[in-house]
Amino acid sequence: MTAGHRAGPLVVLVGPPGAGKSTVGRALAGRLGRAFRDTDADIETGTGRSIPDIFVEDGEEHFRALERDAVRAALADHDGVLALGGGAVMDDGTRAALAGLPVVFLDVALADAVRRVGLDTPRPLLAVNPRARWRELMELRRPLYTEVARAVVTTDGRTPAQVADEVMDVLELKNA
């Protein structure tokens, strides 16, 4: 570790499904010469099961416990770009762990989120009436995303490259 380099991720992306956390995260990681990590992918790899299957078979509470563990592990040992699952900020301990970190809330309007995610994609919390449910989730989560974020970047109508550029600008990061 070089002098002045703190432990933990260089960038943490939070936001709802369809905000572009994974796509923008990969673009950022490439520009920064760092690895990209997604806690949802960590959970799927660690359990050998999809998130929808975990929700259906074990329930949301069990999934959230797995998510808490995945976030804590990633914050402790990942120094690249990290994307958190959309609901990770619901946990008080996760929000506390994010304090002081370079967190960016990728905000997106419903229309763009629907276009990106699609309504037939297996998203457990969006299974019934996805548009209304997405709005409800955002009413609950928006204040929490804002609470943990150092910056908010809107992704509506923008390419992943444009969003990555703005994230780099707001966090004052340089290309690798």
Short mmCIF file of N, CA and C in Angstrom, two decimals:
data_model
loop_
_atom_site.label_atom_id
_atom_site.label_comp_id
_atom_site.label_asym_id
_atom_site.label_seq_id
_atom_site.Cartn_x
_atom_site.Cartn_y
_atom_site.Cartn_z
N MET A 1 0.85 -1.18 0.00
CA MET A 1 0.00 0.00 0.00
C MET A 1 0.89 1.24 0.00
N THR A 2 0.57 2.19 -0.84
CA THR A 2 1.38 3.38 -0.94
C THR A 2 1.03 4.37 0.16
N ALA A 3 1.94 5.23 0.46
CA ALA A 3 1.69 6.24 1.49
C ALA A 3 0.50 7.09 1.09
N GLY A 4 -0.38 7.33 2.03
CA GLY A 4 -1.53 8.18 1.78
C GLY A 4 -2.72 7.43 1.20
N HIS A 5 -2.52 6.16 0.85
CA HIS A 5 -3.64 5.37 0.30
C HIS A 5 -4.37 4.70 1.46
N ARG A 6 -5.64 4.99 1.56
CA ARG A 6 -6.42 4.41 2.64
C ARG A 6 -6.98 3.06 2.19
N ALA A 7 -7.25 2.24 3.16
CA ALA A 7 -7.86 0.94 2.85
C ALA A 7 -9.31 1.14 2.44
N GLY A 8 -9.80 0.17 1.69
CA GLY A 8 -11.20 0.22 1.29
C GLY A 8 -11.34 0.60 -0.16
N PRO A 9 -12.58 0.56 -0.64
CA PRO A 9 -12.84 0.85 -2.05
C PRO A 9 -12.49 2.28 -2.45
N LEU A 10 -12.08 2.41 -3.71
CA LEU A 10 -11.80 3.73 -4.27
C LEU A 10 -13.11 4.47 -4.56
N VAL A 11 -14.14 3.71 -4.95
CA VAL A 11 -15.47 4.23 -5.23
C VAL A 11 -16.49 3.18 -4.79
N VAL A 12 -17.57 3.63 -4.13
CA VAL A 12 -18.70 2.76 -3.81
C VAL A 12 -19.93 3.35 -4.49
N LEU A 13 -20.59 2.53 -5.31
CA LEU A 13 -21.79 2.98 -6.01
C LEU A 13 -23.03 2.40 -5.34
N VAL A 14 -24.00 3.28 -5.06
CA VAL A 14 -25.29 2.86 -4.51
C VAL A 14 -26.40 3.43 -5.39
N GLY A 15 -27.56 2.81 -5.32
CA GLY A 15 -28.70 3.29 -6.09
C GLY A 15 -29.66 2.15 -6.36
N PRO A 16 -30.80 2.48 -6.95
CA PRO A 16 -31.84 1.49 -7.19
C PRO A 16 -31.53 0.59 -8.39
N PRO A 17 -32.30 -0.49 -8.55
CA PRO A 17 -32.17 -1.30 -9.75
C PRO A 17 -32.37 -0.42 -10.99
N GLY A 18 -31.50 -0.60 -11.98
CA GLY A 18 -31.61 0.17 -13.21
C GLY A 18 -30.83 1.47 -13.22
N ALA A 19 -30.16 1.80 -12.12
CA ALA A 19 -29.38 3.03 -12.07
C ALA A 19 -28.08 2.91 -12.87
N GLY A 20 -27.61 1.68 -13.07
CA GLY A 20 -26.38 1.48 -13.83
C GLY A 20 -25.17 1.21 -12.97
N LYS A 21 -25.37 0.76 -11.74
CA LYS A 21 -24.24 0.55 -10.84
C LYS A 21 -23.20 -0.40 -11.41
N SER A 22 -23.65 -1.52 -11.96
CA SER A 22 -22.69 -2.51 -12.49
C SER A 22 -22.04 -2.01 -13.78
N THR A 23 -22.83 -1.47 -14.67
CA THR A 23 -22.30 -1.01 -15.96
C THR A 23 -21.34 0.16 -15.76
N VAL A 24 -21.76 1.15 -14.98
CA VAL A 24 -20.90 2.31 -14.71
C VAL A 24 -19.69 1.87 -13.89
N GLY A 25 -19.92 0.95 -12.94
CA GLY A 25 -18.83 0.46 -12.10
C GLY A 25 -17.72 -0.18 -12.92
N ARG A 26 -18.12 -1.00 -13.90
CA ARG A 26 -17.11 -1.63 -14.76
C ARG A 26 -16.35 -0.58 -15.57
N ALA A 27 -17.08 0.41 -16.09
CA ALA A 27 -16.42 1.48 -16.86
C ALA A 27 -15.44 2.25 -15.98
N LEU A 28 -15.86 2.57 -14.76
CA LEU A 28 -14.98 3.29 -13.83
C LEU A 28 -13.73 2.46 -13.50
N ALA A 29 -13.95 1.19 -13.20
CA ALA A 29 -12.83 0.32 -12.85
C ALA A 29 -11.80 0.27 -13.98
N GLY A 30 -12.28 0.18 -15.21
CA GLY A 30 -11.37 0.17 -16.35
C GLY A 30 -10.56 1.44 -16.45
N ARG A 31 -11.22 2.57 -16.27
CA ARG A 31 -10.53 3.87 -16.36
C ARG A 31 -9.51 4.06 -15.23
N LEU A 32 -9.84 3.49 -14.08
CA LEU A 32 -8.99 3.68 -12.90
C LEU A 32 -7.93 2.59 -12.76
N GLY A 33 -8.00 1.58 -13.62
CA GLY A 33 -7.04 0.49 -13.53
C GLY A 33 -7.23 -0.33 -12.26
N ARG A 34 -8.46 -0.45 -11.82
CA ARG A 34 -8.78 -1.19 -10.59
C ARG A 34 -9.81 -2.27 -10.90
N ALA A 35 -9.96 -3.18 -9.98
CA ALA A 35 -10.95 -4.25 -10.14
C ALA A 35 -12.35 -3.73 -9.81
N PHE A 36 -13.35 -4.36 -10.43
CA PHE A 36 -14.75 -4.07 -10.12
C PHE A 36 -15.31 -5.23 -9.32
N ARG A 37 -16.14 -4.90 -8.34
CA ARG A 37 -16.78 -5.93 -7.51
C ARG A 37 -18.22 -5.52 -7.25
N ASP A 38 -19.11 -6.48 -7.28
CA ASP A 38 -20.54 -6.26 -7.06
C ASP A 38 -20.98 -7.20 -5.94
N THR A 39 -21.54 -6.66 -4.87
CA THR A 39 -21.90 -7.51 -3.74
C THR A 39 -23.01 -8.50 -4.09
N ASP A 40 -23.90 -8.16 -5.01
CA ASP A 40 -24.92 -9.13 -5.43
C ASP A 40 -24.24 -10.34 -6.10
N ALA A 41 -23.25 -10.09 -6.94
CA ALA A 41 -22.51 -11.18 -7.59
C ALA A 41 -21.76 -12.00 -6.55
N ASP A 42 -21.21 -11.33 -5.53
CA ASP A 42 -20.52 -12.04 -4.44
C ASP A 42 -21.48 -13.01 -3.75
N ILE A 43 -22.70 -12.57 -3.50
CA ILE A 43 -23.69 -13.42 -2.84
C ILE A 43 -24.02 -14.63 -3.72
N GLU A 44 -24.24 -14.37 -5.00
CA GLU A 44 -24.58 -15.47 -5.91
C GLU A 44 -23.43 -16.47 -6.02
N THR A 45 -22.21 -15.97 -6.10
CA THR A 45 -21.04 -16.85 -6.18
C THR A 45 -20.88 -17.64 -4.89
N GLY A 46 -21.02 -16.95 -3.76
CA GLY A 46 -20.83 -17.59 -2.46
C GLY A 46 -21.87 -18.65 -2.13
N THR A 47 -23.08 -18.44 -2.60
CA THR A 47 -24.16 -19.40 -2.30
C THR A 47 -24.40 -20.40 -3.42
N GLY A 48 -23.91 -20.07 -4.62
CA GLY A 48 -24.18 -20.92 -5.77
C GLY A 48 -25.63 -20.84 -6.22
N ARG A 49 -26.32 -19.75 -5.82
CA ARG A 49 -27.74 -19.58 -6.13
C ARG A 49 -27.99 -18.15 -6.59
N SER A 50 -29.06 -17.98 -7.36
CA SER A 50 -29.42 -16.63 -7.79
C SER A 50 -30.12 -15.90 -6.65
N ILE A 51 -30.07 -14.58 -6.71
CA ILE A 51 -30.75 -13.79 -5.68
C ILE A 51 -32.26 -14.04 -5.69
N PRO A 52 -32.91 -14.10 -6.86
CA PRO A 52 -34.34 -14.44 -6.82
C PRO A 52 -34.62 -15.77 -6.12
N ASP A 53 -33.76 -16.78 -6.36
CA ASP A 53 -33.95 -18.07 -5.69
C ASP A 53 -33.80 -17.94 -4.18
N ILE A 54 -32.82 -17.17 -3.74
CA ILE A 54 -32.63 -16.98 -2.29
C ILE A 54 -33.87 -16.32 -1.69
N PHE A 55 -34.38 -15.28 -2.36
CA PHE A 55 -35.59 -14.61 -1.87
C PHE A 55 -36.75 -15.59 -1.75
N VAL A 56 -36.99 -16.36 -2.81
CA VAL A 56 -38.14 -17.27 -2.85
C VAL A 56 -37.98 -18.40 -1.84
N GLU A 57 -36.80 -19.00 -1.78
CA GLU A 57 -36.61 -20.18 -0.95
C GLU A 57 -36.33 -19.87 0.51
N ASP A 58 -35.61 -18.78 0.79
CA ASP A 58 -35.18 -18.49 2.15
C ASP A 58 -35.76 -17.20 2.72
N GLY A 59 -36.32 -16.36 1.87
CA GLY A 59 -36.92 -15.12 2.33
C GLY A 59 -35.97 -13.93 2.30
N GLU A 60 -36.59 -12.74 2.33
CA GLU A 60 -35.81 -11.51 2.26
C GLU A 60 -34.88 -11.34 3.46
N GLU A 61 -35.34 -11.72 4.64
CA GLU A 61 -34.51 -11.55 5.85
C GLU A 61 -33.18 -12.31 5.72
N HIS A 62 -33.25 -13.54 5.23
CA HIS A 62 -32.04 -14.33 5.03
C HIS A 62 -31.14 -13.67 3.99
N PHE A 63 -31.74 -13.20 2.88
CA PHE A 63 -30.95 -12.52 1.86
C PHE A 63 -30.26 -11.30 2.45
N ARG A 64 -30.98 -10.50 3.25
CA ARG A 64 -30.38 -9.28 3.81
C ARG A 64 -29.21 -9.61 4.73
N ALA A 65 -29.27 -10.73 5.45
CA ALA A 65 -28.14 -11.14 6.29
C ALA A 65 -26.93 -11.48 5.41
N LEU A 66 -27.17 -12.20 4.31
CA LEU A 66 -26.08 -12.49 3.37
C LEU A 66 -25.52 -11.20 2.79
N GLU A 67 -26.41 -10.27 2.48
CA GLU A 67 -26.00 -8.99 1.91
C GLU A 67 -25.13 -8.20 2.89
N ARG A 68 -25.54 -8.15 4.16
CA ARG A 68 -24.74 -7.44 5.18
C ARG A 68 -23.32 -8.01 5.23
N ASP A 69 -23.23 -9.35 5.25
CA ASP A 69 -21.91 -9.99 5.30
C ASP A 69 -21.09 -9.68 4.05
N ALA A 70 -21.74 -9.72 2.89
CA ALA A 70 -21.03 -9.46 1.63
C ALA A 70 -20.52 -8.02 1.58
N VAL A 71 -21.33 -7.08 2.04
CA VAL A 71 -20.91 -5.67 2.04
C VAL A 71 -19.74 -5.47 3.00
N ARG A 72 -19.83 -6.01 4.19
CA ARG A 72 -18.74 -5.85 5.16
C ARG A 72 -17.43 -6.43 4.62
N ALA A 73 -17.51 -7.62 4.01
CA ALA A 73 -16.31 -8.25 3.45
C ALA A 73 -15.72 -7.40 2.33
N ALA A 74 -16.58 -6.90 1.45
CA ALA A 74 -16.10 -6.10 0.32
C ALA A 74 -15.49 -4.78 0.79
N LEU A 75 -16.12 -4.15 1.77
CA LEU A 75 -15.57 -2.88 2.28
C LEU A 75 -14.21 -3.11 2.94
N ALA A 76 -14.03 -4.27 3.54
CA ALA A 76 -12.78 -4.56 4.24
C ALA A 76 -11.63 -4.92 3.31
N ASP A 77 -11.94 -5.61 2.20
CA ASP A 77 -10.81 -6.13 1.42
C ASP A 77 -10.79 -5.77 -0.06
N HIS A 78 -11.65 -4.87 -0.49
CA HIS A 78 -11.65 -4.48 -1.91
C HIS A 78 -11.18 -3.03 -2.04
N ASP A 79 -10.21 -2.80 -2.92
CA ASP A 79 -9.69 -1.43 -3.07
C ASP A 79 -10.01 -0.82 -4.44
N GLY A 80 -10.93 -1.44 -5.15
CA GLY A 80 -11.31 -0.93 -6.46
C GLY A 80 -12.67 -0.24 -6.43
N VAL A 81 -13.48 -0.53 -7.44
CA VAL A 81 -14.82 0.04 -7.56
C VAL A 81 -15.81 -1.01 -7.07
N LEU A 82 -16.68 -0.61 -6.17
CA LEU A 82 -17.63 -1.53 -5.54
C LEU A 82 -19.06 -1.06 -5.78
N ALA A 83 -19.91 -1.97 -6.27
CA ALA A 83 -21.34 -1.68 -6.42
C ALA A 83 -22.10 -2.48 -5.36
N LEU A 84 -22.97 -1.80 -4.64
CA LEU A 84 -23.79 -2.47 -3.63
C LEU A 84 -25.17 -2.76 -4.21
N GLY A 85 -25.78 -3.82 -3.72
CA GLY A 85 -27.15 -4.13 -4.10
C GLY A 85 -28.06 -2.97 -3.71
N GLY A 86 -29.17 -2.82 -4.45
CA GLY A 86 -30.05 -1.69 -4.24
C GLY A 86 -30.58 -1.51 -2.84
N GLY A 87 -30.77 -2.61 -2.10
CA GLY A 87 -31.33 -2.52 -0.75
C GLY A 87 -30.31 -2.52 0.36
N ALA A 88 -29.03 -2.57 0.04
CA ALA A 88 -28.00 -2.67 1.07
C ALA A 88 -28.05 -1.51 2.06
N VAL A 89 -28.44 -0.33 1.59
CA VAL A 89 -28.47 0.85 2.46
C VAL A 89 -29.58 0.79 3.50
N MET A 90 -30.47 -0.18 3.42
CA MET A 90 -31.54 -0.30 4.40
C MET A 90 -31.00 -0.72 5.77
N ASP A 91 -29.83 -1.32 5.79
CA ASP A 91 -29.22 -1.80 7.03
C ASP A 91 -28.45 -0.68 7.73
N ASP A 92 -28.78 -0.45 9.00
CA ASP A 92 -28.12 0.60 9.79
C ASP A 92 -26.61 0.41 9.85
N GLY A 93 -26.17 -0.83 10.06
CA GLY A 93 -24.75 -1.11 10.16
C GLY A 93 -24.02 -0.84 8.85
N THR A 94 -24.68 -1.15 7.75
CA THR A 94 -24.08 -0.87 6.43
C THR A 94 -23.94 0.63 6.23
N ARG A 95 -24.98 1.37 6.58
CA ARG A 95 -24.88 2.84 6.43
C ARG A 95 -23.76 3.38 7.30
N ALA A 96 -23.61 2.88 8.50
CA ALA A 96 -22.53 3.33 9.39
C ALA A 96 -21.17 2.98 8.79
N ALA A 97 -21.05 1.80 8.19
CA ALA A 97 -19.78 1.37 7.59
C ALA A 97 -19.41 2.22 6.38
N LEU A 98 -20.41 2.80 5.73
CA LEU A 98 -20.16 3.63 4.54
C LEU A 98 -19.75 5.06 4.90
N ALA A 99 -19.94 5.44 6.15
CA ALA A 99 -19.62 6.81 6.57
C ALA A 99 -18.16 7.14 6.25
N GLY A 100 -17.96 8.26 5.59
CA GLY A 100 -16.62 8.73 5.27
C GLY A 100 -16.01 8.10 4.03
N LEU A 101 -16.70 7.15 3.41
CA LEU A 101 -16.17 6.52 2.20
C LEU A 101 -16.62 7.29 0.96
N PRO A 102 -15.93 7.10 -0.16
CA PRO A 102 -16.29 7.79 -1.42
C PRO A 102 -17.50 7.13 -2.09
N VAL A 103 -18.68 7.39 -1.51
CA VAL A 103 -19.91 6.79 -1.99
C VAL A 103 -20.60 7.74 -2.95
N VAL A 104 -21.06 7.20 -4.09
CA VAL A 104 -21.80 7.97 -5.07
C VAL A 104 -23.16 7.30 -5.27
N PHE A 105 -24.22 8.09 -5.12
CA PHE A 105 -25.58 7.65 -5.38
C PHE A 105 -25.88 7.89 -6.85
N LEU A 106 -26.06 6.80 -7.60
CA LEU A 106 -26.46 6.91 -9.00
C LEU A 106 -27.98 6.98 -9.02
N ASP A 107 -28.50 8.16 -9.28
CA ASP A 107 -29.94 8.39 -9.27
C ASP A 107 -30.49 8.21 -10.68
N VAL A 108 -31.68 7.67 -10.76
CA VAL A 108 -32.30 7.39 -12.06
C VAL A 108 -33.81 7.56 -11.93
N ALA A 109 -34.42 8.08 -12.99
CA ALA A 109 -35.88 8.20 -13.03
C ALA A 109 -36.49 6.85 -13.37
N LEU A 110 -37.73 6.67 -12.99
CA LEU A 110 -38.43 5.42 -13.23
C LEU A 110 -38.38 4.99 -14.69
N ALA A 111 -38.65 5.91 -15.61
CA ALA A 111 -38.69 5.55 -17.04
C ALA A 111 -37.36 4.97 -17.50
N ASP A 112 -36.26 5.58 -17.10
CA ASP A 112 -34.95 5.06 -17.50
C ASP A 112 -34.67 3.72 -16.82
N ALA A 113 -35.03 3.60 -15.54
CA ALA A 113 -34.80 2.34 -14.82
C ALA A 113 -35.56 1.20 -15.48
N VAL A 114 -36.81 1.44 -15.85
CA VAL A 114 -37.62 0.41 -16.50
C VAL A 114 -37.01 0.03 -17.85
N ARG A 115 -36.57 1.02 -18.60
CA ARG A 115 -35.96 0.75 -19.90
C ARG A 115 -34.70 -0.10 -19.74
N ARG A 116 -33.91 0.18 -18.71
CA ARG A 116 -32.66 -0.54 -18.51
C ARG A 116 -32.86 -1.93 -17.93
N VAL A 117 -33.72 -2.02 -16.93
CA VAL A 117 -33.91 -3.28 -16.23
C VAL A 117 -34.91 -4.16 -16.96
N GLY A 118 -35.91 -3.53 -17.54
CA GLY A 118 -36.98 -4.30 -18.16
C GLY A 118 -37.92 -4.80 -17.08
N LEU A 119 -39.13 -5.07 -17.47
CA LEU A 119 -40.10 -5.51 -16.48
C LEU A 119 -40.17 -7.02 -16.36
N ASP A 120 -39.43 -7.73 -17.22
CA ASP A 120 -39.46 -9.18 -17.14
C ASP A 120 -38.20 -9.75 -16.49
N THR A 121 -37.30 -8.89 -16.07
CA THR A 121 -36.08 -9.32 -15.42
C THR A 121 -36.41 -9.82 -14.02
N PRO A 122 -35.80 -10.91 -13.58
CA PRO A 122 -36.14 -11.45 -12.25
C PRO A 122 -35.58 -10.59 -11.11
N ARG A 123 -36.35 -9.64 -10.68
CA ARG A 123 -36.00 -8.80 -9.54
C ARG A 123 -37.04 -9.10 -8.46
N PRO A 124 -36.65 -9.78 -7.39
CA PRO A 124 -37.64 -10.27 -6.44
C PRO A 124 -38.55 -9.19 -5.85
N LEU A 125 -38.02 -8.03 -5.58
CA LEU A 125 -38.85 -7.00 -4.96
C LEU A 125 -39.69 -6.24 -5.98
N LEU A 126 -39.48 -6.52 -7.26
CA LEU A 126 -40.24 -5.83 -8.30
C LEU A 126 -41.18 -6.78 -9.03
N ALA A 127 -41.41 -7.96 -8.47
CA ALA A 127 -42.16 -8.99 -9.17
C ALA A 127 -43.62 -8.61 -9.42
N VAL A 128 -44.26 -7.98 -8.47
CA VAL A 128 -45.68 -7.62 -8.61
C VAL A 128 -45.78 -6.11 -8.80
N ASN A 129 -46.44 -5.68 -9.89
CA ASN A 129 -46.59 -4.27 -10.21
C ASN A 129 -45.25 -3.54 -10.09
N PRO A 130 -44.30 -3.86 -10.97
CA PRO A 130 -42.94 -3.34 -10.82
C PRO A 130 -42.82 -1.83 -10.79
N ARG A 131 -43.62 -1.12 -11.57
CA ARG A 131 -43.49 0.35 -11.58
C ARG A 131 -43.90 0.94 -10.23
N ALA A 132 -45.02 0.50 -9.71
CA ALA A 132 -45.48 1.01 -8.41
C ALA A 132 -44.53 0.59 -7.30
N ARG A 133 -44.06 -0.65 -7.36
CA ARG A 133 -43.15 -1.14 -6.32
C ARG A 133 -41.82 -0.39 -6.37
N TRP A 134 -41.32 -0.10 -7.58
CA TRP A 134 -40.06 0.66 -7.72
C TRP A 134 -40.23 2.04 -7.07
N ARG A 135 -41.36 2.69 -7.33
CA ARG A 135 -41.62 4.01 -6.72
C ARG A 135 -41.64 3.91 -5.19
N GLU A 136 -42.30 2.87 -4.67
CA GLU A 136 -42.36 2.68 -3.21
C GLU A 136 -40.96 2.47 -2.64
N LEU A 137 -40.17 1.62 -3.30
CA LEU A 137 -38.81 1.38 -2.82
C LEU A 137 -38.00 2.66 -2.82
N MET A 138 -38.16 3.47 -3.86
CA MET A 138 -37.40 4.72 -3.92
C MET A 138 -37.83 5.71 -2.85
N GLU A 139 -39.11 5.73 -2.52
CA GLU A 139 -39.56 6.61 -1.43
C GLU A 139 -38.87 6.23 -0.12
N LEU A 140 -38.71 4.92 0.11
CA LEU A 140 -38.04 4.44 1.32
C LEU A 140 -36.53 4.65 1.26
N ARG A 141 -35.95 4.37 0.11
CA ARG A 141 -34.49 4.31 0.00
C ARG A 141 -33.80 5.61 -0.37
N ARG A 142 -34.48 6.50 -1.12
CA ARG A 142 -33.83 7.73 -1.57
C ARG A 142 -33.16 8.49 -0.42
N PRO A 143 -33.85 8.70 0.72
CA PRO A 143 -33.18 9.42 1.81
C PRO A 143 -31.94 8.69 2.33
N LEU A 144 -31.95 7.37 2.26
CA LEU A 144 -30.81 6.59 2.74
C LEU A 144 -29.66 6.64 1.75
N TYR A 145 -29.97 6.57 0.46
CA TYR A 145 -28.93 6.73 -0.55
C TYR A 145 -28.27 8.10 -0.39
N THR A 146 -29.09 9.11 -0.21
CA THR A 146 -28.58 10.49 -0.06
C THR A 146 -27.74 10.61 1.21
N GLU A 147 -28.19 9.96 2.29
CA GLU A 147 -27.47 10.02 3.57
C GLU A 147 -26.04 9.50 3.45
N VAL A 148 -25.85 8.39 2.73
CA VAL A 148 -24.52 7.77 2.68
C VAL A 148 -23.63 8.35 1.58
N ALA A 149 -24.22 9.10 0.66
CA ALA A 149 -23.47 9.54 -0.53
C ALA A 149 -22.69 10.83 -0.30
N ARG A 150 -21.49 10.82 -0.81
CA ARG A 150 -20.68 12.04 -0.88
C ARG A 150 -21.16 12.90 -2.05
N ALA A 151 -21.69 12.22 -3.08
CA ALA A 151 -22.17 12.92 -4.28
C ALA A 151 -23.33 12.14 -4.89
N VAL A 152 -24.18 12.88 -5.60
CA VAL A 152 -25.29 12.28 -6.34
C VAL A 152 -25.06 12.57 -7.81
N VAL A 153 -25.12 11.52 -8.63
CA VAL A 153 -24.94 11.66 -10.07
C VAL A 153 -26.19 11.08 -10.74
N THR A 154 -26.85 11.90 -11.54
CA THR A 154 -28.05 11.47 -12.25
C THR A 154 -27.65 10.75 -13.53
N THR A 155 -28.29 9.62 -13.77
CA THR A 155 -27.92 8.81 -14.93
C THR A 155 -28.93 8.91 -16.07
N ASP A 156 -30.03 9.60 -15.87
CA ASP A 156 -31.10 9.69 -16.87
C ASP A 156 -30.57 10.18 -18.22
N GLY A 157 -30.87 9.40 -19.26
CA GLY A 157 -30.55 9.81 -20.62
C GLY A 157 -29.06 9.94 -20.91
N ARG A 158 -28.23 9.34 -20.09
CA ARG A 158 -26.78 9.46 -20.26
C ARG A 158 -26.16 8.09 -20.50
N THR A 159 -25.05 8.08 -21.20
CA THR A 159 -24.34 6.83 -21.44
C THR A 159 -23.53 6.47 -20.18
N PRO A 160 -23.19 5.19 -20.03
CA PRO A 160 -22.33 4.80 -18.92
C PRO A 160 -21.02 5.60 -18.90
N ALA A 161 -20.46 5.88 -20.07
CA ALA A 161 -19.21 6.65 -20.14
C ALA A 161 -19.40 8.06 -19.58
N GLN A 162 -20.52 8.70 -19.93
CA GLN A 162 -20.80 10.04 -19.41
C GLN A 162 -20.97 10.03 -17.89
N VAL A 163 -21.65 9.02 -17.39
CA VAL A 163 -21.85 8.91 -15.94
C VAL A 163 -20.51 8.65 -15.25
N ALA A 164 -19.71 7.75 -15.82
CA ALA A 164 -18.39 7.46 -15.24
C ALA A 164 -17.53 8.72 -15.21
N ASP A 165 -17.59 9.53 -16.27
CA ASP A 165 -16.84 10.79 -16.29
C ASP A 165 -17.26 11.69 -15.13
N GLU A 166 -18.57 11.80 -14.91
CA GLU A 166 -19.03 12.68 -13.83
C GLU A 166 -18.65 12.13 -12.46
N VAL A 167 -18.73 10.82 -12.28
CA VAL A 167 -18.31 10.22 -11.00
C VAL A 167 -16.84 10.55 -10.75
N MET A 168 -16.02 10.39 -11.78
CA MET A 168 -14.59 10.70 -11.62
C MET A 168 -14.39 12.18 -11.28
N ASP A 169 -15.17 13.05 -11.93
CA ASP A 169 -15.07 14.49 -11.65
C ASP A 169 -15.47 14.82 -10.21
N VAL A 170 -16.62 14.30 -9.78
CA VAL A 170 -17.11 14.66 -8.43
C VAL A 170 -16.22 14.12 -7.33
N LEU A 171 -15.56 12.98 -7.60
CA LEU A 171 -14.65 12.41 -6.59
C LEU A 171 -13.20 12.83 -6.82
N GLU A 172 -12.99 13.63 -7.87
CA GLU A 172 -11.64 14.12 -8.22
C GLU A 172 -10.65 12.97 -8.40
N LEU A 173 -11.07 11.99 -9.22
CA LEU A 173 -10.24 10.83 -9.52
C LEU A 173 -9.58 11.02 -10.88
N LYS A 174 -8.45 10.37 -11.08
CA LYS A 174 -7.72 10.46 -12.34
C LYS A 174 -7.70 9.10 -13.02
N ASN A 175 -7.70 9.12 -14.36
CA ASN A 175 -7.56 7.88 -15.13
C ASN A 175 -6.26 7.18 -14.79
N ALA A 176 -6.27 5.86 -14.92
CA ALA A 176 -5.06 5.07 -14.63
C ALA A 176 -4.00 5.35 -15.69
#
